[in-house]
mmCIF file of C-alpha atoms and ligand atoms in Angstrom:
data_model
loop_
_atom_site.group_PDB
_atom_site.id
_atom_site.type_symbol
_atom_site.label_atom_id
_atom_site.label_comp_id
_atom_site.label_asym_id
_atom_site.label_seq_id
_atom_site.Cartn_x
_atom_site.Cartn_y
_atom_site.Cartn_z
ATOM 1 C CA MET A 1 -4.363 -30.877 10.010
ATOM 2 C CA GLY A 2 -4.752 -29.044 13.313
ATOM 3 C CA GLU A 3 -4.332 -25.349 13.869
ATOM 4 C CA PHE A 4 -0.872 -25.794 15.369
ATOM 5 C CA ASP A 5 0.290 -28.116 12.563
ATOM 6 C CA LEU A 6 -0.850 -25.492 10.093
ATOM 7 C CA ILE A 7 1.130 -22.777 11.873
ATOM 8 C CA ARG A 8 4.214 -24.973 12.159
ATOM 9 C CA ARG A 9 4.090 -26.145 8.564
ATOM 10 C CA TYR A 10 3.196 -22.966 6.727
ATOM 11 C CA LEU A 11 3.813 -19.902 8.875
ATOM 12 C CA GLU A 12 6.868 -20.647 11.006
ATOM 13 C CA PRO A 13 9.018 -21.145 7.871
ATOM 14 C CA VAL A 14 7.988 -17.651 6.770
ATOM 15 C CA ALA A 15 9.037 -16.302 10.180
ATOM 16 C CA ARG A 16 12.402 -18.077 9.940
ATOM 17 C CA SER A 17 13.041 -16.848 6.401
ATOM 18 C CA GLN A 18 12.962 -13.130 7.236
ATOM 19 C CA THR A 19 14.120 -11.924 10.648
ATOM 20 C CA HIS A 20 14.853 -8.523 12.174
ATOM 21 C CA THR A 21 17.311 -7.662 14.943
ATOM 22 C CA GLY A 22 14.598 -5.590 16.650
ATOM 23 C CA LEU A 23 12.298 -8.613 16.861
ATOM 24 C CA LEU A 24 13.519 -10.527 19.931
ATOM 25 C CA LEU A 25 10.796 -13.171 20.013
ATOM 26 C CA ALA A 26 8.830 -14.337 16.986
ATOM 27 C CA PRO A 27 5.906 -16.867 16.767
ATOM 28 C CA GLY A 28 5.582 -19.582 19.406
ATOM 29 C CA ASP A 29 4.969 -17.691 22.633
ATOM 30 C CA ASP A 30 1.936 -15.782 23.904
ATOM 31 C CA CYS A 31 3.270 -12.515 22.498
ATOM 32 C CA ALA A 32 6.116 -11.412 20.264
ATOM 33 C CA ILE A 33 8.736 -9.038 21.693
ATOM 34 C CA GLN A 34 10.090 -6.014 19.859
ATOM 35 C CA ARG A 35 13.056 -4.159 21.360
ATOM 36 C CA LEU A 36 12.598 -0.403 21.065
ATOM 37 C CA LEU A 37 15.666 1.792 20.663
ATOM 38 C CA PRO A 38 15.835 5.162 22.392
ATOM 39 C CA ASP A 39 15.033 8.151 20.167
ATOM 40 C CA GLN A 40 12.849 6.116 17.840
ATOM 41 C CA ASP A 41 9.106 6.266 17.366
ATOM 42 C CA LEU A 42 7.134 3.082 16.719
ATOM 43 C CA VAL A 43 4.626 3.531 13.889
ATOM 44 C CA PHE A 44 2.033 0.811 13.409
ATOM 45 C CA SER A 45 -1.085 0.169 11.383
ATOM 46 C CA ILE A 46 -3.510 -2.666 10.573
ATOM 47 C CA ASP A 47 -5.219 -3.504 7.287
ATOM 48 C CA THR A 48 -7.811 -6.156 6.465
ATOM 49 C CA LEU A 49 -8.530 -7.819 3.133
ATOM 50 C CA VAL A 50 -11.878 -9.619 2.781
ATOM 51 C CA GLU A 51 -12.640 -12.002 -0.070
ATOM 52 C CA SER A 52 -15.176 -10.595 -2.563
ATOM 53 C CA VAL A 53 -14.627 -7.086 -1.142
ATOM 54 C CA HIS A 54 -10.902 -6.450 -1.612
ATOM 55 C CA PHE A 55 -10.080 -9.265 -4.011
ATOM 56 C CA PRO A 56 -12.227 -11.522 -6.224
ATOM 57 C CA ARG A 57 -13.496 -14.932 -5.104
ATOM 58 C CA GLY A 58 -10.990 -17.621 -6.052
ATOM 59 C CA TYR A 59 -8.146 -15.074 -6.316
ATOM 60 C CA ARG A 60 -4.705 -16.722 -6.280
ATOM 61 C CA ALA A 61 -3.477 -17.359 -2.728
ATOM 62 C CA ASP A 62 0.040 -16.033 -3.358
ATOM 63 C CA TYR A 63 -1.491 -12.784 -4.694
ATOM 64 C CA VAL A 64 -3.745 -12.536 -1.615
ATOM 65 C CA ALA A 65 -0.675 -12.800 0.636
ATOM 66 C CA TRP A 66 1.392 -10.314 -1.382
ATOM 67 C CA ARG A 67 -1.419 -7.762 -1.532
ATOM 68 C CA ALA A 68 -2.142 -8.106 2.200
ATOM 69 C CA LEU A 69 1.450 -7.355 3.129
ATOM 70 C CA ALA A 70 1.980 -4.758 0.384
ATOM 71 C CA THR A 71 -1.065 -2.679 1.330
ATOM 72 C CA ALA A 72 0.001 -2.692 4.990
ATOM 73 C CA ALA A 73 3.624 -1.869 4.094
ATOM 74 C CA SER A 74 2.390 1.021 1.946
ATOM 75 C CA ASP A 75 1.115 2.724 5.104
ATOM 76 C CA LEU A 76 4.630 2.460 6.554
ATOM 77 C CA ALA A 77 5.983 3.993 3.331
ATOM 78 C CA ALA A 78 3.578 6.917 3.664
ATOM 79 C CA MET A 79 4.932 7.615 7.173
ATOM 80 C CA GLY A 80 8.563 7.359 6.015
ATOM 81 C CA ALA A 81 9.098 4.383 8.344
ATOM 82 C CA ASP A 82 11.736 1.660 8.351
ATOM 83 C CA PRO A 83 9.865 -1.678 8.317
ATOM 84 C CA VAL A 84 10.404 -4.059 11.270
ATOM 85 C CA CYS A 85 7.758 -6.774 11.615
ATOM 86 C CA PHE A 86 4.125 -7.774 11.171
ATOM 87 C CA THR A 87 1.448 -9.925 12.770
ATOM 88 C CA LEU A 88 -1.021 -11.899 10.671
ATOM 89 C CA ALA A 89 -4.637 -12.695 11.565
ATOM 90 C CA LEU A 90 -5.690 -15.342 9.077
ATOM 91 C CA THR A 91 -9.283 -16.552 8.747
ATOM 92 C CA ILE A 92 -9.703 -19.370 6.217
ATOM 93 C CA PRO A 93 -12.726 -21.495 5.288
ATOM 94 C CA ASP A 94 -10.788 -24.790 5.337
ATOM 95 C CA ASP A 95 -7.263 -26.172 5.541
ATOM 96 C CA ASP A 96 -6.749 -26.550 1.761
ATOM 97 C CA GLU A 97 -3.069 -27.459 1.614
ATOM 98 C CA ALA A 98 -2.437 -26.244 -1.946
ATOM 99 C CA TRP A 99 -3.957 -22.889 -1.002
ATOM 100 C CA LEU A 100 -1.881 -22.657 2.186
ATOM 101 C CA GLN A 101 1.306 -23.556 0.353
ATOM 102 C CA ALA A 102 0.752 -20.847 -2.258
ATOM 103 C CA PHE A 103 -0.256 -18.352 0.433
ATOM 104 C CA ALA A 104 2.919 -19.075 2.427
ATOM 105 C CA ALA A 105 5.057 -18.735 -0.728
ATOM 106 C CA GLY A 106 3.528 -15.331 -1.548
ATOM 107 C CA LEU A 107 3.911 -14.236 2.060
ATOM 108 C CA LYS A 108 7.569 -15.280 2.189
ATOM 109 C CA ASP A 109 8.296 -13.435 -1.037
ATOM 110 C CA ALA A 110 6.589 -10.262 0.227
ATOM 111 C CA ALA A 111 8.170 -10.461 3.707
ATOM 112 C CA ARG A 112 11.623 -10.595 2.134
ATOM 113 C CA THR A 113 10.915 -7.873 -0.412
ATOM 114 C CA PHE A 114 9.541 -5.445 2.200
ATOM 115 C CA ALA A 115 12.010 -6.532 4.954
ATOM 116 C CA LEU A 116 9.152 -7.319 7.348
ATOM 117 C CA ALA A 117 9.617 -10.216 9.788
ATOM 118 C CA LEU A 118 6.565 -12.326 10.745
ATOM 119 C CA ALA A 119 6.170 -11.819 14.513
ATOM 120 C CA GLY A 120 3.052 -13.893 15.192
ATOM 121 C CA GLY A 121 -0.634 -13.973 14.538
ATOM 122 C CA ASP A 122 -3.922 -15.727 14.952
ATOM 123 C CA THR A 123 -5.506 -18.466 12.841
ATOM 124 C CA THR A 124 -9.243 -19.156 12.721
ATOM 125 C CA ARG A 125 -11.826 -20.832 10.494
ATOM 126 C CA GLY A 126 -14.377 -18.664 8.688
ATOM 127 C CA PRO A 127 -14.889 -16.570 5.530
ATOM 128 C CA LEU A 128 -11.500 -15.804 3.942
ATOM 129 C CA THR A 129 -10.115 -12.693 5.646
ATOM 130 C CA VAL A 130 -6.510 -11.589 6.036
ATOM 131 C CA SER A 131 -5.505 -8.898 8.519
ATOM 132 C CA VAL A 132 -1.936 -7.656 8.715
ATOM 133 C CA GLN A 133 -0.597 -5.355 11.400
ATOM 134 C CA VAL A 134 2.748 -3.809 10.521
ATOM 135 C CA HIS A 135 5.342 -2.215 12.784
ATOM 136 C CA GLY A 136 7.976 0.253 11.632
ATOM 137 C CA THR A 137 10.268 2.783 13.250
ATOM 138 C CA VAL A 138 11.334 6.341 12.510
ATOM 139 C CA PRO A 139 13.836 8.632 14.262
ATOM 140 C CA ALA A 140 11.832 10.398 16.991
ATOM 141 C CA GLY A 141 9.568 13.112 15.607
ATOM 142 C CA MET A 142 10.441 12.406 11.969
ATOM 143 C CA ALA A 143 7.376 10.430 10.821
ATOM 144 C CA LEU A 144 5.626 11.942 7.809
ATOM 145 C CA ARG A 145 2.010 12.870 8.469
ATOM 146 C CA ARG A 146 -1.001 13.925 6.430
ATOM 147 C CA SER A 147 -1.046 17.250 8.235
ATOM 148 C CA GLY A 148 1.749 19.750 7.605
ATOM 149 C CA ALA A 149 1.178 20.874 4.000
ATOM 150 C CA CYS A 150 1.539 24.667 3.659
ATOM 151 C CA PRO A 151 0.420 27.089 0.912
ATOM 152 C CA GLY A 152 3.082 27.204 -1.808
ATOM 153 C CA ASP A 153 4.306 23.626 -1.266
ATOM 154 C CA LEU A 154 4.579 21.547 -4.436
ATOM 155 C CA ILE A 155 2.355 18.461 -4.716
ATOM 156 C CA VAL A 156 4.205 15.420 -6.037
ATOM 157 C CA VAL A 157 3.301 11.803 -6.788
ATOM 158 C CA SER A 158 5.561 8.791 -7.311
ATOM 159 C CA GLY A 159 5.569 6.349 -10.243
ATOM 160 C CA THR A 160 2.539 6.268 -12.537
ATOM 161 C CA LEU A 161 -1.148 6.264 -11.637
ATOM 162 C CA GLY A 162 -4.254 4.481 -12.908
ATOM 163 C CA ASP A 163 -2.684 1.168 -13.935
ATOM 164 C CA ALA A 164 -4.205 -0.945 -11.159
ATOM 165 C CA ALA A 165 -7.674 0.514 -11.780
ATOM 166 C CA ALA A 166 -7.348 -0.200 -15.503
ATOM 167 C CA ALA A 167 -6.342 -3.776 -14.685
ATOM 168 C CA LEU A 168 -9.795 -4.470 -13.202
ATOM 169 C CA ALA A 169 -11.228 -4.509 -16.735
ATOM 170 C CA CYS A 170 -8.854 -7.297 -17.835
ATOM 171 C CA LEU A 171 -8.815 -9.455 -14.663
ATOM 172 C CA HIS A 172 -10.735 -12.189 -16.501
ATOM 173 C CA THR A 173 -9.175 -11.766 -19.954
ATOM 174 C CA ASP A 174 -8.043 -15.192 -21.202
ATOM 175 C CA ALA A 175 -4.941 -14.126 -23.125
ATOM 176 C CA PRO A 176 -3.945 -10.616 -22.018
ATOM 177 C CA CYS A 177 -1.582 -8.760 -24.382
ATOM 178 C CA ALA A 178 1.770 -7.443 -23.106
ATOM 179 C CA ASP A 179 0.271 -4.069 -22.142
ATOM 180 C CA GLU A 180 -2.607 -5.728 -20.287
ATOM 181 C CA GLN A 181 -0.107 -7.971 -18.511
ATOM 182 C CA ALA A 182 1.808 -4.906 -17.356
ATOM 183 C CA LEU A 183 -1.408 -3.380 -15.975
ATOM 184 C CA LEU A 184 -2.342 -6.659 -14.264
ATOM 185 C CA ALA A 185 1.098 -6.820 -12.633
ATOM 186 C CA ARG A 186 0.418 -3.430 -11.027
ATOM 187 C CA TYR A 187 -2.819 -4.820 -9.542
ATOM 188 C CA HIS A 188 -1.493 -8.218 -8.443
ATOM 189 C CA HIS A 189 1.922 -7.058 -7.244
ATOM 190 C CA PRO A 190 1.737 -3.540 -5.795
ATOM 191 C CA GLU A 191 5.158 -2.253 -4.749
ATOM 192 C CA PRO A 192 4.957 0.040 -1.732
ATOM 193 C CA ARG A 193 7.451 2.908 -1.975
ATOM 194 C CA LEU A 194 9.265 2.187 1.295
ATOM 195 C CA ALA A 195 12.694 3.523 0.288
ATOM 196 C CA LEU A 196 11.163 6.639 -1.258
ATOM 197 C CA GLY A 197 9.112 7.321 1.883
ATOM 198 C CA GLN A 198 12.263 7.065 3.982
ATOM 199 C CA SER A 199 14.096 9.506 1.751
ATOM 200 C CA LEU A 200 11.233 12.007 2.102
ATOM 201 C CA ARG A 201 11.778 12.257 5.887
ATOM 202 C CA GLY A 202 12.800 15.829 6.656
ATOM 203 C CA VAL A 203 11.877 16.788 3.067
ATOM 204 C CA ALA A 204 8.105 16.366 2.656
ATOM 205 C CA SER A 205 5.774 18.556 4.716
ATOM 206 C CA ALA A 206 2.999 15.942 4.414
ATOM 207 C CA ALA A 207 2.472 12.562 2.752
ATOM 208 C CA ILE A 208 -0.147 9.878 2.111
ATOM 209 C CA ASP A 209 -0.177 6.652 0.131
ATOM 210 C CA ILE A 210 -2.604 6.376 -2.772
ATOM 211 C CA SER A 211 -4.869 3.422 -2.030
ATOM 212 C CA ASP A 212 -8.343 4.801 -2.784
ATOM 213 C CA GLY A 213 -7.361 7.042 -5.720
ATOM 214 C CA LEU A 214 -5.364 10.267 -6.007
ATOM 215 C CA GLY A 215 -8.481 12.451 -5.891
ATOM 216 C CA ALA A 216 -9.717 10.934 -2.642
ATOM 217 C CA ASP A 217 -6.346 10.539 -0.948
ATOM 218 C CA LEU A 218 -5.046 14.016 -1.857
ATOM 219 C CA GLN A 219 -8.290 15.395 -0.393
ATOM 220 C CA HIS A 220 -7.569 13.521 2.879
ATOM 221 C CA LEU A 221 -4.113 15.123 3.011
ATOM 222 C CA LEU A 222 -5.503 18.601 2.265
ATOM 223 C CA ASN A 223 -8.252 18.220 4.878
ATOM 224 C CA ALA A 224 -5.740 17.089 7.511
ATOM 225 C CA SER A 225 -3.518 20.078 6.665
ATOM 226 C CA GLY A 226 -6.399 22.590 6.447
ATOM 227 C CA VAL A 227 -5.361 23.812 2.995
ATOM 228 C CA GLY A 228 -6.541 23.764 -0.624
ATOM 229 C CA ALA A 229 -4.697 23.061 -3.858
ATOM 230 C CA VAL A 230 -4.513 23.516 -7.596
ATOM 231 C CA VAL A 231 -3.860 20.324 -9.581
ATOM 232 C CA ASP A 232 -2.841 20.182 -13.248
ATOM 233 C CA LEU A 233 -4.512 17.017 -14.559
ATOM 234 C CA SER A 234 -2.397 17.124 -17.733
ATOM 235 C CA ARG A 235 0.665 16.458 -15.554
ATOM 236 C CA LEU A 236 -0.553 13.204 -13.970
ATOM 237 C CA PRO A 237 2.098 10.551 -14.693
ATOM 238 C CA LEU A 238 0.643 7.874 -17.009
ATOM 239 C CA SER A 239 2.319 4.620 -18.012
ATOM 240 C CA GLY A 240 2.683 3.600 -21.660
ATOM 241 C CA PRO A 241 0.457 0.516 -21.189
ATOM 242 C CA LEU A 242 -2.318 2.646 -19.648
ATOM 243 C CA GLN A 243 -2.188 5.225 -22.475
ATOM 244 C CA ARG A 244 -2.256 2.517 -25.129
ATOM 245 C CA CYS A 245 -4.994 0.337 -23.529
ATOM 246 C CA ARG A 246 -7.311 3.133 -22.331
ATOM 247 C CA PRO A 247 -6.404 6.249 -24.360
ATOM 248 C CA GLY A 248 -9.716 7.995 -23.718
ATOM 249 C CA GLU A 249 -9.841 7.391 -19.966
ATOM 250 C CA ALA A 250 -6.205 7.277 -18.854
ATOM 251 C CA ARG A 251 -6.212 10.628 -17.064
ATOM 252 C CA GLN A 252 -9.539 9.925 -15.402
ATOM 253 C CA LEU A 253 -8.303 6.537 -14.145
ATOM 254 C CA ALA A 254 -5.114 8.164 -12.844
ATOM 255 C CA TRP A 255 -7.169 10.713 -10.899
ATOM 256 C CA SER A 256 -9.842 8.470 -9.426
ATOM 257 C CA GLY A 257 -8.594 4.870 -9.683
ATOM 258 C CA GLY A 258 -7.394 3.103 -6.553
ATOM 259 C CA ASP A 259 -4.918 0.302 -5.704
ATOM 260 C CA ASP A 260 -1.773 1.967 -7.086
ATOM 261 C CA TYR A 261 0.026 2.292 -3.700
ATOM 262 C CA GLU A 262 2.144 5.181 -4.937
ATOM 263 C CA LEU A 263 2.956 8.099 -2.629
ATOM 264 C CA CYS A 264 1.531 11.616 -2.774
ATOM 265 C CA ALA A 265 3.536 14.224 -0.857
ATOM 266 C CA THR A 266 3.858 17.962 -0.462
ATOM 267 C CA ILE A 267 7.333 19.524 -0.528
ATOM 268 C CA PRO A 268 8.333 23.155 0.117
ATOM 269 C CA GLU A 269 9.667 24.541 -3.178
ATOM 270 C CA ALA A 270 13.152 25.377 -1.797
ATOM 271 C CA ARG A 271 13.588 21.807 -0.551
ATOM 272 C CA TRP A 272 12.412 20.428 -3.909
ATOM 273 C CA GLN A 273 15.152 22.437 -5.664
ATOM 274 C CA ARG A 274 17.808 21.015 -3.319
ATOM 275 C CA LEU A 275 16.455 17.457 -3.385
ATOM 276 C CA ASP A 276 18.800 14.738 -4.579
ATOM 277 C CA ALA A 277 18.232 13.960 -8.272
ATOM 278 C CA SER A 278 17.884 10.232 -7.500
ATOM 279 C CA VAL A 279 14.798 11.032 -5.389
ATOM 280 C CA ARG A 280 13.466 13.763 -7.676
ATOM 281 C CA THR A 281 13.375 11.503 -10.712
ATOM 282 C CA GLN A 282 10.973 9.176 -8.877
ATOM 283 C CA LEU A 283 8.481 12.019 -8.452
ATOM 284 C CA THR A 284 6.263 14.162 -10.700
ATOM 285 C CA VAL A 285 5.051 17.624 -9.698
ATOM 286 C CA ILE A 286 1.278 17.744 -10.312
ATOM 287 C CA GLY A 287 0.201 20.895 -8.507
ATOM 288 C CA GLN A 288 0.628 23.288 -5.652
ATOM 289 C CA VAL A 289 -0.883 23.780 -2.206
ATOM 290 C CA GLN A 290 -2.991 26.917 -1.786
ATOM 291 C CA ALA A 291 -4.456 28.808 1.144
ATOM 292 C CA GLY A 292 -8.128 28.097 1.769
ATOM 293 C CA THR A 293 -9.862 24.768 1.369
ATOM 294 C CA GLY A 294 -10.906 24.377 -2.285
ATOM 295 C CA LEU A 295 -9.454 22.123 -4.952
ATOM 296 C CA SER A 296 -9.162 23.677 -8.415
ATOM 297 C CA PHE A 297 -7.910 22.243 -11.686
ATOM 298 C CA ARG A 298 -5.842 23.034 -14.730
ATOM 299 C CA GLY A 299 -5.419 20.895 -17.833
ATOM 300 C CA GLY A 300 -9.010 19.612 -17.642
ATOM 301 C CA VAL A 301 -11.457 18.806 -14.861
ATOM 302 C CA PRO A 302 -12.329 15.437 -13.318
ATOM 303 C CA GLU A 303 -15.609 13.877 -14.369
ATOM 304 C CA PRO A 304 -18.451 14.227 -11.859
ATOM 305 C CA ALA A 305 -18.132 11.677 -9.033
ATOM 306 C CA ALA A 306 -14.512 10.989 -9.999
ATOM 307 C CA GLY A 307 -12.122 11.390 -7.095
ATOM 308 C CA ALA A 308 -14.819 10.190 -4.735
ATOM 309 C CA GLY A 309 -12.865 7.092 -3.719
ATOM 310 C CA TYR A 310 -14.286 4.049 -2.026
ATOM 311 C CA ASP A 311 -16.005 4.073 1.344
ATOM 312 C CA HIS A 312 -17.206 0.735 2.714
ATOM 313 C CA PHE A 313 -20.144 2.269 4.539
ATOM 314 C CA ARG A 314 -21.182 5.081 2.222
ATOM 315 C CA ARG A 315 -19.734 3.930 -1.107
ATOM 316 C CA GLN A 316 -19.307 7.595 -2.075
ATOM 317 C CA VAL A 317 -17.157 9.925 -0.029
ATOM 318 C CA SER A 318 -18.322 13.508 -0.370
HETATM 319 P P1 LIG B 1 -2.736 -17.748 22.090
HETATM 320 O O1 LIG B 1 -3.839 -18.737 22.265
HETATM 321 O O2 LIG B 1 -1.776 -17.695 23.231
HETATM 322 O O3 LIG B 1 -3.202 -16.401 21.645
HETATM 323 P P2 LIG B 1 -2.384 -19.002 19.585
HETATM 324 O O4 LIG B 1 -2.772 -20.390 19.899
HETATM 325 O O5 LIG B 1 -3.377 -18.125 18.892
HETATM 326 O O6 LIG B 1 -1.850 -18.306 20.895
HETATM 327 O O7 LIG B 1 -1.052 -19.015 18.690
HETATM 328 C C1 LIG B 1 0.060 -19.768 19.093
HETATM 329 C C2 LIG B 1 1.323 -19.165 18.489
HETATM 330 O O8 LIG B 1 1.245 -19.274 17.074
HETATM 331 C C3 LIG B 1 1.488 -17.692 18.819
HETATM 332 O O9 LIG B 1 2.846 -17.425 19.058
HETATM 333 C C4 LIG B 1 1.021 -17.002 17.577
HETATM 334 O O10 LIG B 1 1.684 -15.755 17.378
HETATM 335 C C5 LIG B 1 1.376 -17.986 16.479
HETATM 336 N N1 LIG B 1 0.439 -17.863 15.352
HETATM 337 C C6 LIG B 1 -0.875 -18.200 15.327
HETATM 338 N N2 LIG B 1 -1.427 -17.898 14.129
HETATM 339 C C7 LIG B 1 -0.426 -17.355 13.383
HETATM 340 C C8 LIG B 1 -0.372 -16.818 12.071
HETATM 341 N N3 LIG B 1 -1.441 -16.736 11.262
HETATM 342 N N4 LIG B 1 0.817 -16.339 11.650
HETATM 343 C C9 LIG B 1 1.877 -16.371 12.452
HETATM 344 N N5 LIG B 1 1.910 -16.859 13.683
HETATM 345 C C10 LIG B 1 0.757 -17.347 14.158
HETATM 346 MG MG1 LIG B 2 -1.601 -17.213 24.961
#
């Protein structure tokens, strides 16, 4: 199968299955065309997944596709963007048809779920690597940023934390119990909080998605905003499966574990009080922004090195 057969057979059907009115020209030409509306900002970001670095060798192809699109879409969620389209740079070792079929199925599923239309891409042979560039839009000036948190703002997180990190321990379990299956689902099928991010436009003073771990990602937000914070570790939202499977380490995993793709945001207290209950119930207050630059804790302290996050070139972020 040639490169163009591969694109026609496996990727063009994905492009046809999920379209967007803003995407005027999808795969087939030298470039895709996106029509930009006045008074909108284009927000875009690229993410790469490499086999053996971001997912295990032999990892299911449909999971690879879902995770590639989900992690990229999570960056759009963090900016409060409306998803539009994505490009896909796919490097594969061979043209294994069963693998491609599963990959295309996972990609189609994710594209529909996140409302992202496939705009084009590049296909090459080499070590398995998947890069996804996503495009989204926000009303001009309304994108959420990491900077903007002010002393007094409440720190909130969405969903529950630590599940995906706990799943790493049972990735190779032969017959996972129901709780382990729930944890594994969080790792295999992350669900970027796109709708929540959109509803935080004009509400949150700053936001970030939690990919490396709350400790590391909150620190990025605080650094960008030039502020400090107090965090109550006893308030971190923990799922039932996490508390039952890892009772001794649940809080630690929630603080330092990555791959959850929840949102962390700061919200001025007055806006939090007025916030629609349907949005508020998706969030848990875990602390408050403070003047200065330090991070202090209530309800326990993180273990040494926890919250360090993952850095490809240093391994430990200071
Ligand atoms: P060019 O040589 O002009 O850069 P290519 O030969 O790389 O174009 O690709 C031909 C067409 O197929 C382009 O429209 C491109 O967007 C599309 N395409 C190639 N690879 C992919 C992919 N992985 N996913 C989606 N579309 C792809
Ligand atoms: Mg060309």
